[in-house]
Every structure is written in structure tokens, then in C-alpha cells.
């Protein structure tokens, strides 16, 4: 168990008393100890899918920040737009997109309810489900983060073996390696 924890570089396990430092994923602060210099960006982007790891990430954010005043959470699921030649007819593609969106709408509603039950005001939880062509899902997530200036990105760790992660990469690893000017939480 100790080895597993060491291998997971970015698993967040801070105590609730350190909430402010966890939220300080913003630009231009050089000294965290100077409380006047810290302007907290309390906008959190939670990138989700329908996996157990995403559910744990949402649960963790709710547990840690559910009662913190001023925190805004956005649940993001990018619907991957299929390539043009994937479906023989445009009608089939549209049916697939509608079915996918409907399924994820139900999942996102459950995640939203988890955050509200944890103490987030309903007005502080948004949902985004853009349809985008994404050669790299990590790039799409980071693009959404940059467009809206989120201070923290939260993702669930994908259950890949070391060999699979080396061969294919993982979304969470790519986000950790390419994110700039924000905090990244990877929840296992």
C-alpha cells in the first residue's frame, strides 16, 4: 500500500485546515505565507466521465470544499466528436451524439447532486458538456480551463497499469505534465 501511494505522484491528501493553500492555483503569487498577497481563485474545474474514479473525485471535492464559502465548481465532460468517416450517415452520427449526451446528462446530474448534498449552493455548481473534436482529451480539458481561468483542475486517476500508461499515456498524467498557472488534483 505504501508503494502504491508513492507511485501516485499527485494524489491529494491534505487536511481541511489547508483548504486555502489548495485553492491557490493562480498566477503571480510568489509568497504563499503572505496572506495579503494571496488572491484565491476559487473556481474549480472537475473533469468527469462515468467512471468510479470520477465519482470519487467529485466526492472528494464535496468532502473537502462543500462548506467553503465562495467556491464555484464546474463539472466538465467533453463529448468527443466522432471523425467524419466513423458513421456512414450523418443521421447515425447525430443519434449517437444525442444518446451519448442523454446518458452523460444523467451522470452529471448525479455528480451535481453529490456536490449540493456536500454543502455547495446549487448556484455554485455548473455543468458543461461541449461537443469537441479532441485528438487529446487532456488538451481539450486544459483548453476549457484556460478559457474560463479556473484555479484548480480536478481529475480522477485512470486505472491503467504502468505498461498501459507508458504506451498510451493517461489523461491525468498529461494534465499534470502540461497544466500551467493552476493547481491540479488527481484523485485515486
Coordinates of N, CA and C in Angstrom, one line a residue:
X1 N 0.8 -1.2 0.0 CA 0.0 0.0 0.0 C 0.9 1.3 0.0
X2 N 2.0 1.2 0.8 CA 2.9 2.4 0.8 C 3.5 2.6 -0.5
X3 N 3.9 1.6 -1.3 CA 4.5 1.7 -2.6 C 3.5 2.3 -3.6
X4 N 2.2 1.9 -3.5 CA 1.2 2.4 -4.4 C 1.0 3.9 -4.2
X5 N 1.1 4.4 -2.9 CA 0.9 5.8 -2.7 C 2.1 6.6 -3.2
X6 N 3.3 6.0 -3.1 CA 4.5 6.7 -3.7 C 4.4 6.8 -5.2
X7 N 3.9 5.8 -5.8 CA 3.8 5.8 -7.3 C 2.8 6.8 -7.8
X8 N 1.8 7.1 -7.0 CA 0.8 8.1 -7.4 C 1.3 9.5 -7.0
X9 N 1.9 10.2 -8.0 CA 2.6 11.4 -7.7 C 1.7 12.5 -7.2
X10 N 0.5 12.6 -7.6 CA -0.3 13.8 -7.4 C -1.6 13.5 -6.6
X11 N -1.7 12.5 -5.8 CA -2.9 12.2 -5.0 C -3.0 13.2 -3.9
X12 N -4.1 13.9 -3.8 CA -4.2 14.9 -2.8 C -4.8 14.3 -1.5
X13 N -4.0 14.6 -0.4 CA -4.4 14.1 0.8 C -4.2 15.1 1.9
X14 N -4.5 16.3 1.7 CA -4.3 17.4 2.7 C -5.5 17.4 3.6
X15 N -5.3 18.0 4.8 CA -6.4 18.1 5.8 C -7.2 19.4 5.4
X16 N -8.4 19.4 5.9 CA -9.3 20.5 5.6 C -8.8 21.9 6.1
X17 N -7.9 21.9 7.1 CA -7.4 23.1 7.5 C -6.4 23.8 6.5
X18 N -6.1 23.1 5.5 CA -5.2 23.6 4.4 C -5.9 24.0 3.2
X19 N -7.2 24.2 3.3 CA -8.1 24.4 2.1 C -7.6 25.6 1.3
X20 N -7.3 26.7 2.0 CA -6.9 27.9 1.3 C -5.7 27.7 0.4
X21 N -4.7 27.0 0.9 CA -3.5 26.7 0.1 C -3.8 25.8 -1.0
X22 N -4.7 24.9 -0.9 CA -5.1 24.0 -2.0 C -5.8 24.8 -3.1
X23 N -6.5 25.8 -2.8 CA -7.3 26.6 -3.7 C -6.4 27.7 -4.4
X24 N -5.2 27.8 -4.0 CA -4.4 29.0 -4.5 C -3.7 28.6 -5.9
X25 N -4.4 28.0 -6.8 CA -3.9 27.8 -8.1 C -4.1 29.0 -9.0
X26 N -3.3 30.0 -8.9 CA -3.4 31.2 -9.6 C -2.1 31.8 -10.0
X27 N -2.1 32.8 -10.8 CA -0.8 33.3 -11.3 C -0.3 34.4 -10.4
X28 N 1.0 34.6 -10.4 CA 1.6 35.8 -9.8 C 1.8 35.9 -8.3
X29 N 1.6 34.8 -7.6 CA 1.9 34.9 -6.2 C 3.2 34.2 -5.9
X30 N 4.1 34.9 -5.3 CA 5.4 34.3 -5.1 C 5.6 33.8 -3.6
X31 N 4.8 34.4 -2.7 CA 4.9 34.0 -1.3 C 3.6 33.6 -0.7
X32 N 3.4 32.3 -0.5 CA 2.1 31.8 0.0 C 1.8 32.2 1.4
X33 N 2.9 32.5 2.2 CA 2.7 32.8 3.6 C 2.2 34.3 3.8
X34 N 2.3 35.1 2.8 CA 1.8 36.5 2.9 C 0.3 36.5 2.6
X35 N -0.6 36.5 3.6 CA -2.0 36.3 3.3 C -2.6 37.5 2.5
X36 N -2.0 38.7 2.6 CA -2.5 39.8 1.8 C -2.1 39.7 0.3
X37 N -1.1 38.9 0.0 CA -0.6 38.8 -1.4 C -1.4 37.7 -2.1
X38 N -2.1 36.8 -1.3 CA -2.8 35.7 -1.9 C -4.2 36.1 -2.3
X39 N -4.5 36.1 -3.6 CA -5.8 36.3 -4.1 C -6.3 34.9 -4.6
X40 N -7.2 34.3 -3.9 CA -7.6 32.9 -4.2 C -8.5 32.9 -5.4
X41 N -8.2 32.0 -6.3 CA -9.1 31.7 -7.4 C -9.9 30.5 -7.0
X42 N -11.1 30.7 -6.6 CA -12.0 29.6 -6.0 C -12.8 28.9 -7.1
X43 N -12.4 29.1 -8.4 CA -13.1 28.4 -9.5 C -12.5 27.1 -9.7
X44 N -13.2 26.0 -9.6 CA -12.7 24.7 -9.7 C -13.3 24.0 -10.9
X45 N -12.5 23.4 -11.7 CA -13.0 22.6 -12.9 C -12.8 21.1 -12.5
X46 N -13.9 20.4 -12.5 CA -13.8 18.9 -12.2 C -14.2 18.2 -13.5
X47 N -13.1 17.6 -14.2 CA -13.3 16.9 -15.4 C -13.8 15.5 -15.1
X48 N -14.9 15.1 -15.6 CA -15.5 13.8 -15.3 C -15.9 13.0 -16.5
X49 N -16.1 11.7 -16.2 CA -16.7 10.8 -17.1 C -17.6 9.9 -16.3
X50 N -18.0 8.8 -16.7 CA -18.9 7.9 -16.0 C -18.2 6.8 -15.2
X51 N -17.0 7.1 -14.8 CA -16.2 6.1 -14.1 C -16.3 6.2 -12.6
X52 N -15.9 5.2 -11.9 CA -15.8 5.2 -10.4 C -14.8 6.3 -10.0
X53 N -13.7 6.4 -10.7 CA -12.7 7.4 -10.3 C -13.2 8.8 -10.4
X54 N -14.0 9.1 -11.4 CA -14.6 10.4 -11.5 C -15.6 10.6 -10.3
X55 N -16.3 9.6 -10.0 CA -17.3 9.7 -8.8 C -16.5 10.0 -7.5
X56 N -15.3 9.3 -7.4 CA -14.5 9.6 -6.2 C -13.9 11.0 -6.2
X57 N -13.6 11.5 -7.3 CA -13.0 12.9 -7.4 C -14.1 13.9 -7.0
X58 N -15.3 13.7 -7.5 CA -16.4 14.6 -7.2 C -16.7 14.5 -5.7
X59 N -16.7 13.3 -5.1 CA -17.0 13.1 -3.7 C -15.9 13.8 -2.9
X60 N -14.6 13.7 -3.3 CA -13.5 14.3 -2.6 C -13.7 15.8 -2.6
X61 N -14.0 16.4 -3.7 CA -14.2 17.9 -3.8 C -15.3 18.3 -2.8
X62 N -16.4 17.5 -2.9 CA -17.5 17.8 -2.0 C -17.2 17.7 -0.5
X63 N -16.4 16.7 -0.2 CA -16.0 16.5 1.2 C -15.1 17.6 1.7
X64 N -14.1 18.0 0.8 CA -13.1 19.0 1.2 C -13.6 20.4 1.2
X65 N -14.5 20.7 0.2 CA -14.8 22.1 -0.1 C -16.3 22.4 0.0
X66 N -17.1 21.4 0.3 CA -18.6 21.6 0.3 C -19.1 22.7 1.2
X67 N -18.4 23.1 2.2 CA -18.9 24.1 3.1 C -18.0 25.4 3.1
X68 N -17.1 25.4 2.1 CA -16.2 26.6 2.0 C -16.9 27.7 1.2
X69 N -17.0 28.8 1.7 CA -17.7 29.9 1.1 C -17.0 30.5 -0.1
X70 N -17.8 30.7 -1.2 CA -17.2 31.3 -2.4 C -16.7 30.4 -3.4
X71 N -16.6 29.1 -3.1 CA -16.1 28.2 -4.1 C -17.1 27.9 -5.2
X72 N -16.7 28.0 -6.4 CA -17.5 27.7 -7.6 C -17.0 26.4 -8.3
X73 N -17.8 25.5 -8.5 CA -17.4 24.2 -9.1 C -18.1 24.1 -10.5
X74 N -17.3 23.6 -11.5 CA -17.9 23.3 -12.8 C -17.5 21.9 -13.1
X75 N -18.6 21.1 -13.4 CA -18.4 19.7 -13.8 C -18.3 19.8 -15.3
X76 N -17.2 19.2 -15.8 CA -17.0 19.2 -17.3 C -16.9 17.8 -17.8
X77 N -17.6 17.6 -18.9 CA -17.5 16.3 -19.6 C -17.4 16.8 -21.1
X78 N -16.3 16.5 -21.7 CA -16.2 16.8 -23.2 C -16.7 15.6 -24.0
X79 N -17.7 15.9 -24.8 CA -18.2 14.8 -25.7 C -17.3 14.8 -26.9
X80 N -16.7 13.6 -27.1 CA -15.7 13.6 -28.2 C -16.5 13.4 -29.5
X81 N -16.3 14.4 -30.4 CA -17.0 14.4 -31.7 C -16.3 13.3 -32.6
X82 N -17.1 12.4 -33.1 CA -16.5 11.3 -33.9 C -16.0 11.9 -35.2
X83 N -15.0 11.2 -35.7 CA -14.4 11.7 -37.0 C -15.5 11.5 -38.1
X84 N -15.3 12.2 -39.2 CA -16.4 12.3 -40.2 C -16.7 10.9 -40.8
X85 N -15.7 10.1 -41.0 CA -16.0 8.8 -41.6 C -16.3 7.7 -40.6
X86 N -16.5 8.0 -39.4 CA -16.8 7.0 -38.4 C -18.2 6.4 -38.6
X87 N -19.2 7.3 -38.9 CA -20.6 6.8 -39.2 C -20.8 7.0 -40.7
X88 N -21.5 6.0 -41.3 CA -21.8 6.1 -42.7 C -22.7 7.2 -43.1
X89 N -23.6 7.6 -42.2 CA -24.6 8.6 -42.4 C -24.6 9.6 -41.3
X90 N -24.9 10.9 -41.7 CA -24.9 12.0 -40.7 C -26.0 11.7 -39.6
X91 N -27.1 11.1 -40.1 CA -28.2 10.8 -39.1 C -27.8 9.8 -38.0
X92 N -27.0 8.8 -38.4 CA -26.4 7.9 -37.4 C -25.5 8.6 -36.4
X93 N -24.7 9.5 -36.9 CA -23.8 10.3 -36.0 C -24.6 11.1 -35.1
X94 N -25.7 11.8 -35.6 CA -26.5 12.6 -34.7 C -27.2 11.8 -33.6
X95 N -27.7 10.6 -34.0 CA -28.4 9.8 -33.0 C -27.4 9.3 -31.9
X96 N -26.1 9.0 -32.3 CA -25.1 8.6 -31.3 C -24.8 9.8 -30.4
X97 N -24.6 11.0 -30.9 CA -24.3 12.1 -30.1 C -25.5 12.4 -29.1
X98 N -26.7 12.3 -29.6 CA -27.9 12.6 -28.7 C -28.0 11.5 -27.6
X99 N -27.7 10.3 -28.0 CA -27.8 9.2 -27.0 C -26.7 9.4 -25.9
X100 N -25.5 9.7 -26.4 CA -24.3 9.9 -25.5 C -24.6 11.1 -24.6
X101 N -25.1 12.2 -25.2 CA -25.4 13.4 -24.4 C -26.5 13.1 -23.3
X102 N -27.5 12.3 -23.7 CA -28.5 12.0 -22.7 C -28.0 11.1 -21.6
X103 N -27.2 10.2 -21.9 CA -26.6 9.3 -20.8 C -25.7 10.1 -19.9
X104 N -24.9 11.0 -20.5 CA -24.0 11.8 -19.6 C -24.7 12.9 -18.8
X105 N -25.8 13.4 -19.4 CA -26.7 14.3 -18.6 C -27.1 13.7 -17.3
X106 N -27.5 12.4 -17.4 CA -28.0 11.7 -16.2 C -26.8 11.6 -15.2
X107 N -25.6 11.2 -15.7 CA -24.4 11.1 -14.8 C -24.1 12.4 -14.2
X108 N -24.1 13.5 -15.0 CA -23.7 14.8 -14.5 C -24.7 15.3 -13.4
X109 N -26.0 15.0 -13.6 CA -27.0 15.4 -12.6 C -26.7 14.7 -11.3
X110 N -26.3 13.4 -11.3 CA -25.9 12.7 -10.1 C -24.7 13.4 -9.4
X111 N -23.7 13.7 -10.2 CA -22.5 14.4 -9.7 C -22.9 15.8 -9.1
X112 N -23.7 16.5 -9.7 CA -24.1 17.8 -9.2 C -24.9 17.6 -7.9
X113 N -25.7 16.6 -7.8 CA -26.4 16.4 -6.6 C -25.5 16.0 -5.4
X114 N -24.4 15.3 -5.7 CA -23.4 14.9 -4.7 C -22.8 16.2 -4.1
X115 N -22.5 17.2 -5.0 CA -21.8 18.4 -4.5 C -22.8 19.2 -3.7
X116 N -24.1 19.3 -4.2 CA -25.1 20.0 -3.4 C -25.3 19.4 -2.1
X117 N -25.4 18.1 -2.0 CA -25.6 17.4 -0.7 C -24.4 17.6 0.2
X118 N -23.2 17.8 -0.4 CA -22.0 18.0 0.4 C -21.9 19.5 1.0
X119 N -22.8 20.3 0.5 CA -22.8 21.7 1.0 C -22.6 22.8 0.0
X120 N -22.4 22.5 -1.2 CA -22.3 23.5 -2.2 C -23.7 24.1 -2.5
X121 N -23.8 25.4 -2.6 CA -25.0 26.0 -3.0 C -25.3 25.6 -4.5
X122 N -26.6 25.4 -4.8 CA -26.9 25.0 -6.1 C -26.4 26.0 -7.2
X123 N -26.4 27.2 -6.8 CA -25.9 28.3 -7.8 C -24.4 28.2 -8.0
X124 N -23.7 27.5 -7.1 CA -22.2 27.4 -7.2 C -21.7 26.2 -8.0
X125 N -22.7 25.4 -8.5 CA -22.3 24.2 -9.3 C -22.8 24.3 -10.7
X126 N -21.9 24.4 -11.7 CA -22.3 24.5 -13.1 C -21.9 23.2 -13.8
X127 N -22.6 23.0 -14.9 CA -22.3 21.8 -15.7 C -22.0 22.2 -17.2
X128 N -20.9 21.7 -17.7 CA -20.6 22.0 -19.1 C -20.4 20.6 -19.9
X129 N -21.0 20.5 -21.0 CA -20.8 19.4 -21.9 C -20.6 19.7 -23.3
X130 N -19.5 20.3 -23.7 CA -19.3 20.7 -25.0 C -19.0 19.5 -25.9
X131 N -19.4 19.7 -27.2 CA -19.0 18.7 -28.2 C -17.8 19.2 -28.9
X132 N -16.7 18.5 -28.9 CA -15.5 18.9 -29.5 C -14.7 17.8 -30.1
X133 N -14.0 18.1 -31.2 CA -13.1 17.1 -31.7 C -11.8 17.2 -30.9
X134 N -11.4 16.1 -30.3 CA -10.3 16.0 -29.4 C -9.4 14.9 -29.7
X135 N -8.3 15.3 -30.4 CA -7.2 14.2 -30.6 C -6.7 13.8 -29.2
X136 N -6.6 14.8 -28.3 CA -6.2 14.5 -26.9 C -7.2 15.1 -26.0
X137 N -7.8 14.3 -25.2 CA -8.8 14.7 -24.2 C -8.2 15.7 -23.2
X138 N -6.9 15.4 -22.8 CA -6.2 16.3 -21.9 C -6.1 17.7 -22.4
X139 N -5.8 17.8 -23.7 CA -5.7 19.2 -24.3 C -7.0 19.9 -24.3
X140 N -8.1 19.2 -24.6 CA -9.4 19.8 -24.5 C -9.8 20.2 -23.1
X141 N -9.5 19.5 -22.1 CA -9.8 19.9 -20.7 C -9.0 21.1 -20.4
X142 N -7.7 21.1 -20.7 CA -6.8 22.3 -20.4 C -7.3 23.5 -21.2
X143 N -7.8 23.3 -22.4 CA -8.3 24.4 -23.2 C -9.5 25.1 -22.5
X144 N -10.4 24.2 -22.0 CA -11.6 24.7 -21.2 C -11.1 25.4 -20.0
X145 N -10.1 24.9 -19.3 CA -9.6 25.5 -18.1 C -9.0 26.9 -18.4
X146 N -8.3 27.0 -19.5 CA -7.7 28.3 -19.8 C -8.8 29.3 -20.3
X147 N -9.8 28.9 -21.0 CA -10.8 29.8 -21.5 C -11.6 30.5 -20.3
X148 N -11.7 29.8 -19.2 CA -12.5 30.3 -18.1 C -11.7 30.6 -16.9
X149 N -10.4 30.5 -17.0 CA -9.4 30.8 -15.9 C -9.8 30.1 -14.6
X150 N -9.9 28.8 -14.6 CA -10.1 28.0 -13.4 C -8.7 27.9 -12.6
X151 N -8.8 28.0 -11.3 CA -7.6 28.0 -10.5 C -7.2 26.6 -10.1
X152 N -8.1 25.6 -10.2 CA -7.8 24.2 -9.9 C -8.5 23.3 -10.9
X153 N -7.8 22.3 -11.3 CA -8.4 21.2 -12.2 C -8.4 20.0 -11.3
X154 N -9.5 19.3 -11.3 CA -9.6 18.0 -10.6 C -10.0 16.9 -11.5
X155 N -9.2 15.8 -11.5 CA -9.5 14.7 -12.3 C -9.3 13.4 -11.5
X156 N -10.0 12.4 -11.9 CA -9.8 11.0 -11.3 C -8.7 10.3 -12.0
X157 N -8.0 9.5 -11.3 CA -6.9 8.8 -11.9 C -7.4 7.6 -12.6
X158 N -7.0 7.5 -13.9 CA -7.5 6.3 -14.7 C -6.8 5.1 -14.2
X159 N -7.5 4.0 -14.2 CA -6.9 2.7 -13.7 C -6.1 2.0 -14.7
X160 N -5.0 2.6 -15.1 CA -4.1 1.9 -16.1 C -2.9 1.3 -15.3
X161 N -2.4 0.2 -15.9 CA -1.2 -0.4 -15.4 C 0.0 0.5 -15.8
X162 N 1.2 0.3 -15.3 CA 2.3 1.1 -15.7 C 2.6 0.9 -17.2
X163 N 2.5 -0.3 -17.6 CA 2.8 -0.6 -19.1 C 1.8 0.2 -19.9
X164 N 0.5 0.1 -19.6 CA -0.5 0.8 -20.4 C -0.3 2.3 -20.4
X165 N 0.0 2.8 -19.2 CA 0.2 4.2 -19.1 C 1.4 4.7 -19.9
X166 N 2.5 3.9 -20.0 CA 3.7 4.2 -20.8 C 3.3 4.2 -22.3
X167 N 2.6 3.1 -22.7 CA 2.2 3.0 -24.1 C 1.2 4.0 -24.6
X168 N 0.2 4.3 -23.8 CA -0.9 5.1 -24.3 C -1.0 6.5 -23.6
X169 N -0.4 6.6 -22.4 CA -0.5 7.8 -21.6 C -1.8 7.8 -20.9
X170 N -2.0 8.7 -20.0 CA -3.3 8.8 -19.3 C -3.7 10.3 -19.3
X171 N -4.9 10.5 -19.3 CA -5.4 11.9 -19.3 C -4.9 12.7 -18.1
X172 N -4.9 12.0 -16.9 CA -4.5 12.7 -15.7 C -3.0 13.0 -15.8
X173 N -2.2 12.1 -16.3 CA -0.7 12.3 -16.4 C -0.4 13.5 -17.4
X174 N -1.2 13.5 -18.4 CA -1.0 14.6 -19.4 C -1.4 15.9 -18.8
X175 N -2.4 16.0 -18.1 CA -2.9 17.2 -17.4 C -1.8 17.7 -16.4
X176 N -1.3 16.8 -15.6 CA -0.3 17.1 -14.6 C 0.9 17.7 -15.3
X177 N 1.3 17.1 -16.4 CA 2.5 17.5 -17.1 C 2.4 18.8 -18.0
X178 N 1.2 19.1 -18.4 CA 1.0 20.2 -19.3 C 0.3 21.4 -18.7
X179 N -0.4 21.2 -17.5 CA -1.1 22.3 -16.9 C -0.2 23.4 -16.4
X180 N -0.6 24.7 -16.6 CA 0.2 25.8 -16.2 C -0.7 26.8 -15.5
X181 N -0.2 27.5 -14.4 CA -0.9 28.5 -13.7 C -2.2 28.0 -13.1
X182 N -2.2 26.8 -12.6 CA -3.3 26.3 -11.8 C -2.8 25.1 -11.0
X183 N -3.6 24.8 -10.0 CA -3.4 23.6 -9.2 C -4.0 22.4 -9.9
X184 N -3.5 21.2 -9.8 CA -4.1 20.0 -10.3 C -4.2 19.0 -9.2
X185 N -5.4 18.5 -9.1 CA -5.7 17.4 -8.1 C -6.0 16.2 -8.9
X186 N -5.3 15.1 -8.6 CA -5.6 13.8 -9.2 C -6.0 12.9 -8.0
X187 N -7.3 12.5 -8.1 CA -7.9 11.7 -7.0 C -7.9 10.3 -7.4
X188 N -7.5 9.4 -6.6 CA -7.4 8.0 -6.9 C -8.6 7.3 -6.2

